[in-house]
Amino acid sequence: MSTTITTSNDVLRARSKQETLTSTQSVYANQAGKEFNIATDALVITLPAITANNIGMEFTFRNTGAAGNNIITISPASTDAIHGTVAAVQSDGANDKDWINTKATSKKGDWCSIKAVALTDWYLTGGDGVWASES
């Protein structure tokens, strides 16, 4: 009598792609679905402009640096706005205003996820930590 062992790679399929960013840069629509880890201070991450062809793209940004060490700035295209709330801080939803993980209050593990849901409109879909909308 033979024994058949069935295995699954569900865990492997469910993993999100991770990338560590170490310099100011743009992210692109073809990188949608990635989680970006950031442990370098004062990085500005520029989001792709939203078009009819890339609505639905989503990105996650995570502070992996030491507490109180990193300011992370998420910058939309000049015609796009970020809407939503993380930890009771609401983004003002104005065009070309950055979403910032404040340095003095930053903690390792602070994160936010952002999704393009309409032309010119990014929405925060989750997050933790102290973030602020550019004034």
Short mmCIF file of C-alpha atoms in Angstrom, two decimals:
data_model
loop_
_atom_site.label_atom_id
_atom_site.label_comp_id
_atom_site.label_asym_id
_atom_site.label_seq_id
_atom_site.Cartn_x
_atom_site.Cartn_y
_atom_site.Cartn_z
CA MET A 1 0.00 0.00 0.00
CA SER A 2 1.45 3.36 -0.97
CA THR A 3 0.92 6.62 0.86
CA THR A 4 0.36 9.85 -0.98
CA ILE A 5 1.34 13.06 0.77
CA THR A 6 -0.36 16.19 -0.44
CA THR A 7 1.30 19.51 0.23
CA SER A 8 0.15 23.03 -0.35
CA ASN A 9 1.99 26.15 -1.27
CA ASP A 10 -0.88 28.46 -0.25
CA VAL A 11 1.42 30.35 2.11
CA LEU A 12 3.85 31.00 -0.72
CA ARG A 13 1.12 32.26 -3.03
CA ALA A 14 -0.34 34.55 -0.32
CA ARG A 15 2.94 36.39 0.34
CA SER A 16 3.15 39.98 -0.78
CA LYS A 17 6.23 41.20 -2.54
CA GLN A 18 8.55 43.23 -0.30
CA GLU A 19 11.05 45.86 -1.33
CA THR A 20 13.34 47.97 0.83
CA LEU A 21 13.72 51.57 -0.28
CA THR A 22 16.93 53.38 0.65
CA SER A 23 16.66 56.54 -1.44
CA THR A 24 14.09 59.09 -2.54
CA GLN A 25 12.31 57.71 -5.60
CA SER A 26 9.12 57.19 -7.53
CA VAL A 27 7.05 54.05 -7.42
CA TYR A 28 5.30 52.92 -10.58
CA ALA A 29 1.97 51.35 -11.47
CA ASN A 30 3.68 48.07 -12.33
CA GLN A 31 4.86 47.87 -8.70
CA ALA A 32 1.29 47.88 -7.37
CA GLY A 33 0.69 45.32 -4.66
CA LYS A 34 4.18 45.64 -3.21
CA GLU A 35 4.96 46.48 0.36
CA PHE A 36 7.79 48.98 0.71
CA ASN A 37 9.98 48.94 3.82
CA ILE A 38 11.78 52.16 4.68
CA ALA A 39 14.53 52.45 7.32
CA THR A 40 16.34 55.48 5.87
CA ASP A 41 15.49 58.97 7.13
CA ALA A 42 13.98 61.74 4.99
CA LEU A 43 12.84 59.70 1.99
CA VAL A 44 10.22 61.09 -0.36
CA ILE A 45 8.26 58.44 -2.24
CA THR A 46 6.39 59.80 -5.26
CA LEU A 47 3.23 57.96 -6.28
CA PRO A 48 2.33 57.39 -9.93
CA ALA A 49 -0.26 59.71 -11.46
CA ILE A 50 -3.66 58.02 -11.47
CA THR A 51 -5.07 57.21 -14.91
CA ALA A 52 -8.03 55.20 -16.16
CA ASN A 53 -5.59 52.35 -16.82
CA ASN A 54 -4.23 52.06 -13.28
CA ILE A 55 -7.21 52.72 -11.00
CA GLY A 56 -7.18 50.04 -8.29
CA MET A 57 -3.42 49.98 -7.76
CA GLU A 58 -2.45 49.80 -4.08
CA PHE A 59 0.79 50.29 -2.18
CA THR A 60 1.84 49.75 1.44
CA PHE A 61 4.64 51.74 3.07
CA ARG A 62 6.20 50.58 6.35
CA ASN A 63 8.67 52.34 8.64
CA THR A 64 11.31 49.76 9.55
CA GLY A 65 13.75 52.25 11.07
CA ALA A 66 14.44 53.04 14.70
CA ALA A 67 11.78 54.93 16.67
CA GLY A 68 12.08 58.70 16.32
CA ASN A 69 14.55 58.33 13.43
CA ASN A 70 12.57 58.36 10.18
CA ILE A 71 10.40 60.88 8.42
CA ILE A 72 8.69 59.22 5.47
CA THR A 73 6.89 61.36 2.92
CA ILE A 74 4.37 59.91 0.46
CA SER A 75 3.87 62.40 -2.37
CA PRO A 76 1.01 62.21 -4.90
CA ALA A 77 1.20 63.62 -8.42
CA SER A 78 0.34 67.33 -8.60
CA THR A 79 -3.18 66.57 -9.88
CA ASP A 80 -3.91 63.85 -7.29
CA ALA A 81 -5.04 64.02 -3.66
CA ILE A 82 -4.83 61.68 -0.66
CA HIS A 83 -8.03 61.15 1.35
CA GLY A 84 -8.74 59.23 4.53
CA THR A 85 -7.73 58.81 8.14
CA VAL A 86 -5.00 56.92 10.00
CA ALA A 87 -4.99 56.86 13.81
CA ALA A 88 -7.51 59.75 14.01
CA VAL A 89 -5.42 61.98 11.70
CA GLN A 90 -7.28 62.88 8.55
CA SER A 91 -5.66 63.81 5.25
CA ASP A 92 -7.11 67.08 3.99
CA GLY A 93 -7.65 65.69 0.49
CA ALA A 94 -6.11 68.68 -1.30
CA ASN A 95 -4.25 68.11 -4.56
CA ASP A 96 -0.48 67.79 -4.40
CA LYS A 97 -0.31 67.52 -0.59
CA ASP A 98 2.01 64.93 0.97
CA TRP A 99 1.18 62.30 3.61
CA ILE A 100 3.97 62.23 6.20
CA ASN A 101 5.03 59.79 8.94
CA THR A 102 6.32 62.38 11.41
CA LYS A 103 9.89 61.87 12.56
CA ALA A 104 9.65 62.76 16.27
CA THR A 105 6.73 60.37 16.83
CA SER A 106 7.70 57.68 14.33
CA LYS A 107 7.87 54.09 15.55
CA LYS A 108 9.28 51.00 13.93
CA GLY A 109 6.27 49.33 12.35
CA ASP A 110 4.27 52.46 11.48
CA TRP A 111 2.58 51.84 8.13
CA CYS A 112 -0.04 53.00 5.68
CA SER A 113 -1.74 51.47 2.68
CA ILE A 114 -3.05 53.66 -0.10
CA LYS A 115 -5.25 52.81 -3.06
CA ALA A 116 -6.16 54.64 -6.27
CA VAL A 117 -9.96 54.51 -6.34
CA ALA A 118 -10.85 57.27 -8.80
CA LEU A 119 -9.11 59.62 -11.19
CA THR A 120 -7.12 62.05 -9.01
CA ASP A 121 -8.11 60.32 -5.73
CA TRP A 122 -5.91 58.13 -3.53
CA TYR A 123 -7.61 56.73 -0.41
CA LEU A 124 -5.92 55.50 2.75
CA THR A 125 -7.12 51.94 3.28
CA GLY A 126 -5.28 51.29 6.54
CA GLY A 127 -2.39 52.27 8.70
CA ASP A 128 -0.93 52.82 12.13
CA GLY A 129 1.30 55.42 13.71
CA VAL A 130 1.32 59.19 13.65
CA TRP A 131 0.94 60.55 10.13
CA ALA A 132 0.19 64.11 9.08
CA SER A 133 -1.14 65.80 5.99
CA GLU A 134 1.10 68.47 4.50
CA SER A 135 -0.27 71.89 5.32
#
